[in-house]
């Protein structure tokens, strides 16, 4: 299992090879990709920022929870930070499992929790030159005041 | 009679829109020993620009989300976490 | 969109690049992989056989249905035939979509329907040398008698 | 009075375990014009080894699953489809 925050392009083949064991019959790879639009507005790129130490720790916790919840083998998550162009992979989740049902459920759970809990932010760059930090999700834990 | 010796020094981190609001990504702050997270937040709210921070703040102490009554320790890393938007 | 039956190793990177358009925010790649066991029995490999013309036609039909059912962009399915060793990819499904929910649902629907409807068969090779055509699923349409 | 001229020639394909049961993957068979799929299946069931075929057979005519009352045409490709196991 590994959970990494990195400024380097994501090597999805390496992730898939890393998670697969001979007992696995399914490998599911989810990739989040930079889109050229958001709510109808043309987007030219994104900048991701993370609280890297906490983000990788949170991701590791999520992966451990999901491994206990579903019958999967190994799992790897990589989230990229820095400037990304349209079409680049911002996040990849590789899950291997003996059977596909668990792989689908685990992958979905990781991306949903990542988006709710992990301290990562994105700034959208629009075609007209404006840049905006995207409205995000307030993590579940009680606010500190 | 007790003598309180020394101070509590913590590192505050501000990310994304909070960094822009406060004009800095990192602050070293001093508090009296035994101070709680809520007191630190009150101090942060006195900084220039801080009135643009939301009323409810999510804060992590040493990489864990923490409530306002958390007692701080010397050397703690206190991160102010804007609403998250990874993925 | 493409649906292919092939004896060559599956190029998953090519599939992912093929399906992604700039409007897509998610690319999901499902890979079925040869496992080293089946029902507790050690497996050393599989041989896949297909009625290739009909299989690719059926897959194309499934992909068209799924494209109409969910808000996805493009989709590609490749199923391998011939002798496969443990760890090799037997089937890959790449789905791109503006949003992840549709990608997950479409991918799942394609693999479920593939397993129920598409004329492909597999012969398992066990560690003890025995080989057996696996029990499969009777396709839904009424039997001809 | 009508004269029935010629015969109906179809290609039968047998896959996987059916090929092994019948000892061949392909047969050319002739039927009277207007024959239906069920009649073809009856002919196939007279072949050596065919008693090992299941009672219910799934058959595709020109790549589409077809019911027994399908009227066959000259040149049709008739595939006998064992339970499928792709993936």
XYZ file of C-alpha atoms in Angstrom:
464
model
C 0.000 0.000 0.000
C 1.195 3.488 -0.695
C -0.325 6.959 -0.572
C 1.719 9.730 -2.102
C 1.419 13.452 -2.761
C 3.759 14.403 -5.586
C 4.586 17.141 -8.066
C 5.686 14.549 -10.652
C 3.419 13.049 -13.337
C 1.578 9.967 -12.065
C 2.828 6.598 -13.312
C -0.375 4.585 -13.483
C 1.263 1.456 -14.906
C 3.616 1.328 -11.944
C 0.646 1.709 -9.590
C -1.277 -1.120 -11.229
C 1.736 -3.416 -11.174
C 2.435 -2.509 -7.570
C -1.017 -3.437 -6.282
C -1.623 -6.628 -8.251
C -0.878 -9.978 -6.584
C -1.384 -13.393 -8.135
C -4.529 -13.916 -6.055
C -6.236 -10.907 -7.669
C -8.710 -11.209 -10.507
C -9.503 -7.509 -10.853
C -7.514 -4.303 -10.904
C -9.461 -1.057 -11.015
C -7.760 2.219 -11.813
C -9.601 5.448 -11.237
C -8.054 8.583 -12.715
C -9.211 12.088 -12.024
C -8.318 14.270 -14.987
C -8.232 18.047 -15.481
C -11.331 19.027 -17.485
C -11.579 21.925 -19.896
C -14.731 23.286 -18.289
C -16.397 23.777 -14.924
C -20.014 24.749 -14.609
C -20.017 25.821 -18.252
C -16.941 28.054 -17.871
C -13.875 27.224 -20.011
C -10.924 26.098 -17.879
C -7.312 26.130 -19.074
C -5.658 24.475 -16.099
C -5.572 23.825 -12.378
C -3.126 24.377 -9.592
C -3.285 21.854 -6.761
C -1.919 22.533 -3.327
C -1.787 20.078 -0.431
C -0.844 19.910 3.203
C 1.307 17.040 2.050
C 2.237 15.311 5.325
C -1.327 15.317 6.619
C -2.796 14.480 3.217
C -0.703 11.337 2.807
C -1.437 10.373 6.422
C -5.189 10.859 5.897
C -5.059 8.894 2.656
C -3.239 6.059 4.406
C -5.941 6.024 7.076
C -8.662 5.931 4.423
C -6.925 3.076 2.603
C -6.624 1.109 5.837
C -10.312 1.624 6.601
C -11.315 0.592 3.089
C -9.057 -2.479 3.215
C -10.831 -3.552 6.406
C -14.260 -2.784 4.908
C -13.945 -4.639 1.589
C -12.242 -7.853 0.491
C -9.462 -6.267 -1.465
C -5.759 -6.932 -1.833
C -3.501 -3.930 -2.155
C -4.298 -0.314 -2.886
C -2.289 2.728 -4.007
C -3.268 6.382 -4.203
C -1.269 9.193 -5.765
C -2.392 12.820 -5.832
C -0.501 15.366 -7.817
C 0.184 18.960 -6.781
C 1.370 22.004 -8.713
C 0.291 23.286 -12.097
C -1.684 20.857 -14.253
C -2.878 21.281 -17.816
C -6.168 20.006 -19.252
C -5.925 16.252 -19.758
C -3.352 15.610 -17.041
C -4.122 13.128 -14.268
C -4.568 14.845 -10.910
C -5.340 11.753 -8.848
C -5.107 8.023 -9.427
C -6.403 5.191 -7.276
C -5.380 1.613 -8.045
C -7.180 -1.205 -6.248
C -6.562 -4.908 -6.734
C -8.942 -7.556 -5.429
C -9.709 -11.220 -5.902
C -13.187 -10.243 -7.194
C -14.389 -7.161 -9.020
C -17.269 -6.148 -6.756
C -14.924 -5.289 -3.885
C -12.563 -3.435 -6.222
C -15.363 -1.204 -7.539
C -16.728 -0.451 -4.067
C -13.327 0.225 -2.530
C -12.223 2.526 -5.349
C -15.413 4.536 -5.087
C -15.139 4.830 -1.323
C -11.542 6.084 -1.520
C -12.308 8.852 -4.019
C -15.435 9.967 -2.127
C -13.573 10.146 1.189
C -10.555 11.788 -0.436
C -12.782 14.586 -1.673
C -14.387 15.065 1.747
C -11.465 14.631 4.136
C -8.029 15.103 2.616
C -6.401 18.558 2.844
C -5.910 19.339 -0.840
C -7.077 22.445 -2.651
C -7.383 23.505 -6.237
C -7.216 26.828 -7.982
C -8.935 26.965 -11.337
C -7.466 28.998 -14.181
C -10.042 30.212 -16.672
C -9.723 31.057 -20.328
C -10.213 34.763 -19.522
C -7.160 34.737 -17.224
C -9.023 34.783 -13.898
C -7.962 32.309 -11.206
C -10.156 31.153 -8.322
C -9.690 28.788 -5.384
C -12.559 26.368 -5.779
C -15.228 26.106 -3.135
C -14.571 22.864 -1.344
C -16.097 20.583 1.233
C -15.808 21.304 4.939
C -14.254 18.152 6.419
C -16.589 16.262 8.738
C -14.822 16.733 12.088
C -16.229 19.486 14.319
C -14.913 22.928 13.524
C -12.416 24.366 15.972
C -14.152 27.775 16.131
C 1.373 30.279 44.546
C 2.548 28.784 41.244
C 5.019 30.259 38.868
C 4.303 29.741 35.197
C 7.654 29.353 33.521
C 8.275 29.695 29.815
C 5.883 29.982 26.913
C 4.170 27.701 24.474
C 5.477 28.145 20.941
C 3.486 26.677 18.065
C 3.782 26.752 14.294
C 0.670 27.838 12.372
C 0.213 26.875 8.735
C -2.217 28.568 6.359
C -3.140 26.962 3.065
C -4.701 28.012 -0.214
C -7.222 30.829 0.216
C -6.336 31.265 3.918
C -2.707 31.907 2.984
C -3.844 34.605 0.598
C -6.191 36.120 3.165
C -3.477 36.354 5.816
C -0.647 37.105 3.410
C 1.519 34.334 4.840
C 1.682 30.544 4.834
C 3.348 30.178 8.181
C 3.456 31.950 11.535
C 5.249 31.140 14.777
C 3.015 32.172 17.676
C 3.521 32.194 21.437
C 0.840 31.406 23.967
C 0.768 30.906 27.719
C 1.356 27.276 28.758
C -1.850 25.258 28.892
C -3.482 27.337 26.164
C -6.198 25.707 24.127
C -6.707 25.717 20.374
C -9.592 28.207 20.653
C -7.226 30.750 22.238
C -4.761 30.342 19.406
C -7.546 30.871 16.894
C -8.547 34.055 18.724
C -4.979 35.290 18.354
C -4.948 34.449 14.646
C -8.196 36.360 14.207
C -6.412 39.543 15.365
C -3.983 39.375 12.423
C -4.332 41.812 9.523
C -6.855 40.546 6.980
C -8.217 37.873 9.349
C -11.709 39.290 9.285
C -12.061 37.618 5.882
C -11.695 34.188 7.523
C -14.965 32.259 7.900
C -16.738 32.117 11.254
C -16.204 28.378 11.491
C -12.628 27.199 11.061
C -11.382 23.663 10.629
C -7.990 23.209 12.214
C -5.613 20.259 12.466
C -3.198 19.821 15.331
C -0.219 17.682 14.361
C -2.058 16.346 11.256
C -5.308 15.460 13.043
C -8.497 17.494 12.898
C -8.982 18.878 16.407
C -11.764 20.617 18.375
C -11.356 24.060 19.941
C -10.826 22.756 23.472
C -7.686 20.827 22.494
C -4.847 21.694 24.887
C -1.791 22.732 22.913
C 1.778 21.664 23.579
C 5.062 23.330 22.766
C 6.115 22.601 19.184
C 2.626 21.704 17.926
C 1.947 22.198 14.232
C -1.412 23.913 13.820
C -2.835 23.871 10.284
C -5.781 26.003 9.215
C -7.663 23.897 6.669
C -9.929 25.627 4.138
C -12.767 23.515 2.702
C -10.981 20.717 0.837
C -11.199 20.235 -2.932
C -8.893 17.395 -3.938
C -9.563 14.882 -6.665
C -15.504 3.779 -29.285
C -13.904 0.465 -30.019
C -14.538 -3.137 -29.018
C -11.866 -5.624 -29.935
C -11.144 -9.317 -29.503
C -7.415 -9.909 -29.834
C -4.669 -12.427 -29.214
C -2.175 -9.625 -28.504
C -1.408 -8.214 -25.043
C -3.777 -5.388 -24.127
C -2.369 -1.869 -24.266
C -4.235 -0.153 -21.454
C -2.434 3.183 -21.821
C -3.529 3.380 -25.436
C -7.105 2.616 -24.385
C -7.128 5.331 -21.735
C -5.666 7.906 -24.109
C -8.131 6.883 -26.795
C -11.240 7.418 -24.666
C -10.273 10.649 -22.881
C -11.519 13.950 -24.285
C -10.857 17.387 -22.809
C -14.390 17.513 -21.411
C -13.771 14.424 -19.239
C -12.878 14.647 -15.569
C -12.715 10.907 -14.907
C -11.245 7.902 -16.652
C -11.955 4.498 -15.159
C -10.019 1.446 -16.257
C -11.249 -1.976 -15.227
C -8.846 -4.863 -15.809
C -9.742 -8.503 -15.411
C -6.608 -10.438 -14.560
C -5.810 -14.154 -14.520
C -5.867 -15.319 -10.886
C -3.737 -18.111 -9.435
C -6.721 -19.845 -7.839
C -10.360 -20.649 -8.440
C -12.569 -21.933 -5.683
C -9.498 -22.848 -3.667
C -7.858 -24.780 -6.493
C -4.448 -23.575 -7.743
C -4.614 -22.295 -11.323
C -1.576 -21.947 -13.587
C -3.233 -20.279 -16.567
C -6.287 -19.819 -18.752
C -7.127 -20.270 -22.372
C -9.751 -17.913 -23.744
C -11.739 -18.638 -26.864
C -14.253 -16.318 -28.515
C -16.707 -16.252 -31.366
C -14.811 -13.139 -32.344
C -17.126 -11.499 -34.897
C -20.198 -11.895 -32.726
C -18.323 -11.030 -29.537
C -17.111 -7.689 -30.858
C -20.564 -6.980 -32.287
C -22.220 -7.779 -28.942
C -19.685 -5.648 -27.097
C -20.345 -2.759 -29.447
C -24.063 -3.114 -28.771
C -23.455 -3.131 -25.019
C -21.244 -0.033 -25.257
C -23.901 1.790 -27.275
C -26.568 0.875 -24.710
C -24.375 1.998 -21.835
C -23.486 5.252 -23.610
C -27.194 5.988 -23.936
C -27.844 4.980 -20.312
C -25.143 7.028 -18.571
C -23.573 10.445 -19.174
C -20.243 9.218 -20.401
C -17.907 10.226 -23.162
C -16.082 7.485 -24.983
C -15.588 3.843 -24.090
C -13.243 1.058 -25.235
C -13.302 -2.664 -24.510
C -10.615 -5.187 -25.368
C -10.860 -8.903 -24.586
C -7.913 -11.148 -25.109
C -8.048 -14.716 -26.445
C -5.523 -17.536 -26.439
C -3.244 -18.744 -23.660
C -2.820 -16.407 -20.708
C -0.556 -16.767 -17.705
C -1.370 -15.729 -14.142
C -1.176 -11.945 -13.868
C -1.988 -11.202 -17.499
C -4.918 -8.948 -18.343
C -7.759 -10.853 -20.005
C -10.166 -7.970 -20.397
C -9.917 -4.200 -20.072
C -12.680 -1.614 -20.115
C -11.802 2.076 -20.336
C -14.557 4.619 -19.758
C -14.167 8.385 -19.795
C -16.832 10.729 -18.484
C -17.236 14.335 -17.397
C -18.058 13.097 -13.872
C -16.969 10.006 -11.984
C -20.354 8.610 -10.988
C -21.292 7.843 -14.581
C -17.863 6.334 -15.262
C -18.165 3.918 -12.324
C -21.705 2.873 -13.240
C -20.968 2.449 -16.946
C -17.819 0.399 -16.334
C -19.655 -1.919 -13.967
C -22.554 -2.357 -16.366
C -20.228 -3.252 -19.251
C -18.349 -5.950 -17.331
C -21.568 -7.458 -15.916
C -23.208 -7.622 -19.340
C -20.006 -8.887 -20.958
C -20.002 -11.817 -18.553
C -23.655 -12.616 -19.229
C -23.989 -12.040 -22.962
C -20.751 -12.110 -24.916
C -19.680 -15.399 -26.551
C -16.327 -15.929 -24.875
C -15.232 -19.054 -23.021
C -12.367 -19.963 -20.762
C -10.516 -23.154 -20.062
C -8.743 -23.280 -16.742
C -5.402 -25.023 -16.404
C -4.726 -26.349 -12.914
C -1.464 -26.975 -11.118
C -2.072 -30.754 -11.355
C -2.222 -30.580 -15.179
C -5.987 -30.953 -15.565
C -7.821 -28.511 -17.865
C -11.518 -27.705 -17.681
C -13.882 -25.461 -19.640
C -15.413 -23.301 -16.934
C -19.111 -23.408 -16.264
C -20.502 -20.226 -17.679
C -23.694 -18.231 -17.794
C -26.497 -19.101 -20.179
C -27.119 -15.886 -22.159
C -30.522 -14.344 -21.476
C -32.202 -14.792 -24.877
C -34.585 -17.752 -25.155
C -32.869 -21.037 -25.898
C -33.325 -22.375 -29.386
C -34.094 -25.925 -28.212
C -48.462 -27.492 -57.263
C -45.154 -25.878 -56.265
C -41.746 -27.159 -57.052
C -39.173 -26.759 -54.312
C -35.912 -26.147 -56.056
C -32.462 -26.450 -54.484
C -31.384 -26.812 -50.907
C -30.538 -24.571 -47.982
C -26.870 -24.723 -47.069
C -25.783 -23.313 -43.713
C -22.529 -23.176 -41.803
C -22.622 -24.457 -38.234
C -19.992 -23.346 -35.708
C -19.270 -25.138 -32.449
C -17.241 -23.465 -29.729
C -15.363 -24.490 -26.626
C -16.883 -27.551 -24.946
C -19.363 -28.084 -27.803
C -16.477 -28.348 -30.267
C -14.922 -31.011 -28.089
C -18.226 -32.864 -27.710
C -18.834 -32.971 -31.456
C -15.183 -33.362 -32.450
C -15.382 -30.463 -34.886
C -15.621 -26.691 -34.835
C -17.448 -26.327 -38.121
C -19.975 -28.250 -40.229
C -21.686 -27.437 -43.508
C -25.224 -28.793 -43.380
C -28.020 -28.946 -45.941
C -31.690 -28.533 -45.159
C -34.849 -28.222 -47.225
C -35.693 -24.615 -48.123
C -37.785 -22.901 -45.480
C -36.301 -24.981 -42.678
C -36.334 -23.500 -39.209
C -33.549 -23.386 -36.652
C -35.186 -26.131 -34.564
C -34.924 -28.524 -37.523
C -31.235 -27.761 -37.903
C -30.705 -28.408 -34.222
C -32.477 -31.755 -34.589
C -30.035 -32.657 -37.373
C -27.063 -31.638 -35.229
C -28.388 -33.819 -32.435
C -28.023 -36.884 -34.680
C -24.244 -36.360 -34.975
C -21.855 -38.678 -33.139
C -21.323 -37.507 -29.577
C -24.269 -35.089 -29.690
C -26.071 -36.830 -26.847
C -23.628 -35.022 -24.551
C -25.076 -31.651 -25.610
C -27.421 -30.058 -23.079
C -31.198 -30.243 -23.545
C -31.427 -26.479 -23.933
C -29.147 -24.963 -26.547
C -28.420 -21.317 -27.160
C -27.846 -20.629 -30.831
C -26.954 -17.497 -32.757
C -27.970 -16.966 -36.380
C -25.667 -14.512 -38.149
C -24.326 -13.198 -34.822
C -27.695 -12.711 -33.126
C -29.199 -15.012 -30.536
C -32.226 -16.607 -32.199
C -35.268 -18.672 -31.125
C -35.988 -22.146 -32.513
C -38.691 -20.971 -34.905
C -36.277 -18.719 -36.825
C -36.555 -19.434 -40.561
C -33.119 -20.093 -41.997
C -31.716 -18.740 -45.239
C -29.046 -20.043 -47.540
C -25.594 -19.046 -46.317
C -26.615 -18.435 -42.697
C -23.943 -18.821 -40.058
C -25.350 -20.792 -37.141
C -23.272 -20.724 -33.961
C -23.862 -23.059 -31.039
C -23.047 -21.005 -27.951
C -22.102 -22.806 -24.734
C -22.733 -20.900 -21.502
C -20.453 -17.876 -21.767
C -17.539 -17.236 -19.420
C -15.676 -14.158 -20.582
C -14.052 -11.584 -18.344
